[in-house]
Amino acid sequence: MHTDLSAHLHSDKCNELIKLLRQCRIDYPARQLLGKCDHEYIEMTKCLKAERIARRQRSIEQSKIEKERMNTLFKEQAQKS
């Protein structure tokens, strides 16, 4: 299952793919069950995965920076004591 498809949560590229998938499902309500919209779905899923990986990497980097900052503060606090 994929993430929330709200427009404000995704890049322009992914939003375009989401829009194409939704339009395909509107245009072909019955044929989507036979795989008509599979290509759009796969491309959207790839884009969402790339965003998720990038978001996770940014989070890891921010965590490392915050951890280093906290370690520095703890060392300074220990030296004052």
PDB file of C-alpha atoms in Angstrom, residues 15-54:
ATOM      1  CA  ASN A  15       1.678  14.501  -8.613  1.00  0.00           C
ATOM      2  CA  GLU A  16       1.559  14.279 -12.399  1.00  0.00           C
ATOM      3  CA  LEU A  17       1.747  10.472 -12.244  1.00  0.00           C
ATOM      4  CA  ILE A  18      -0.966  10.384  -9.579  1.00  0.00           C
ATOM      5  CA  LYS A  19      -3.145  12.576 -11.778  1.00  0.00           C
ATOM      6  CA  LEU A  20      -2.577  10.274 -14.776  1.00  0.00           C
ATOM      7  CA  LEU A  21      -3.520   7.214 -12.715  1.00  0.00           C
ATOM      8  CA  ARG A  22      -6.681   8.837 -11.396  1.00  0.00           C
ATOM      9  CA  GLN A  23      -7.656   9.935 -14.905  1.00  0.00           C
ATOM     10  CA  CYS A  24      -7.047   6.433 -16.250  1.00  0.00           C
ATOM     11  CA  ARG A  25      -9.289   4.986 -13.564  1.00  0.00           C
ATOM     12  CA  ILE A  26     -12.008   7.504 -14.430  1.00  0.00           C
ATOM     13  CA  ASP A  27     -11.701   6.875 -18.182  1.00  0.00           C
ATOM     14  CA  TYR A  28     -11.593   3.073 -17.902  1.00  0.00           C
ATOM     15  CA  PRO A  29     -13.556   2.033 -14.801  1.00  0.00           C
ATOM     16  CA  ALA A  30     -14.058  -1.575 -15.924  1.00  0.00           C
ATOM     17  CA  ARG A  31     -10.900  -2.090 -17.971  1.00  0.00           C
ATOM     18  CA  GLN A  32      -8.704  -1.030 -15.051  1.00  0.00           C
ATOM     19  CA  LEU A  33      -9.586  -4.383 -13.506  1.00  0.00           C
ATOM     20  CA  LEU A  34      -8.004  -6.067 -16.520  1.00  0.00           C
ATOM     21  CA  GLY A  35      -4.748  -4.145 -16.204  1.00  0.00           C
ATOM     22  CA  LYS A  36      -5.462  -1.079 -18.312  1.00  0.00           C
ATOM     23  CA  CYS A  37      -3.986   1.291 -15.692  1.00  0.00           C
ATOM     24  CA  ASP A  38      -1.150  -0.946 -14.489  1.00  0.00           C
ATOM     25  CA  HIS A  39       1.570   1.073 -16.223  1.00  0.00           C
ATOM     26  CA  GLU A  40       0.452   4.302 -14.552  1.00  0.00           C
ATOM     27  CA  TYR A  41       0.218   2.561 -11.186  1.00  0.00           C
ATOM     28  CA  ILE A  42       3.706   1.067 -11.472  1.00  0.00           C
ATOM     29  CA  GLU A  43       5.248   4.399 -12.461  1.00  0.00           C
ATOM     30  CA  MET A  44       3.474   6.181  -9.608  1.00  0.00           C
ATOM     31  CA  THR A  45       4.668   3.530  -7.145  1.00  0.00           C
ATOM     32  CA  LYS A  46       8.274   3.908  -8.350  1.00  0.00           C
ATOM     33  CA  CYS A  47       8.082   7.664  -7.889  1.00  0.00           C
ATOM     34  CA  LEU A  48       6.595   7.370  -4.402  1.00  0.00           C
ATOM     35  CA  LYS A  49       9.300   4.872  -3.443  1.00  0.00           C
ATOM     36  CA  ALA A  50      12.038   7.225  -4.659  1.00  0.00           C
ATOM     37  CA  GLU A  51      10.509  10.023  -2.585  1.00  0.00           C
ATOM     38  CA  ARG A  52      10.307   7.761   0.466  1.00  0.00           C
ATOM     39  CA  ILE A  53      13.958   6.741   0.123  1.00  0.00           C
ATOM     40  CA  ALA A  54      15.063  10.362  -0.270  1.00  0.00           C
TER      41      ALA A  54
END
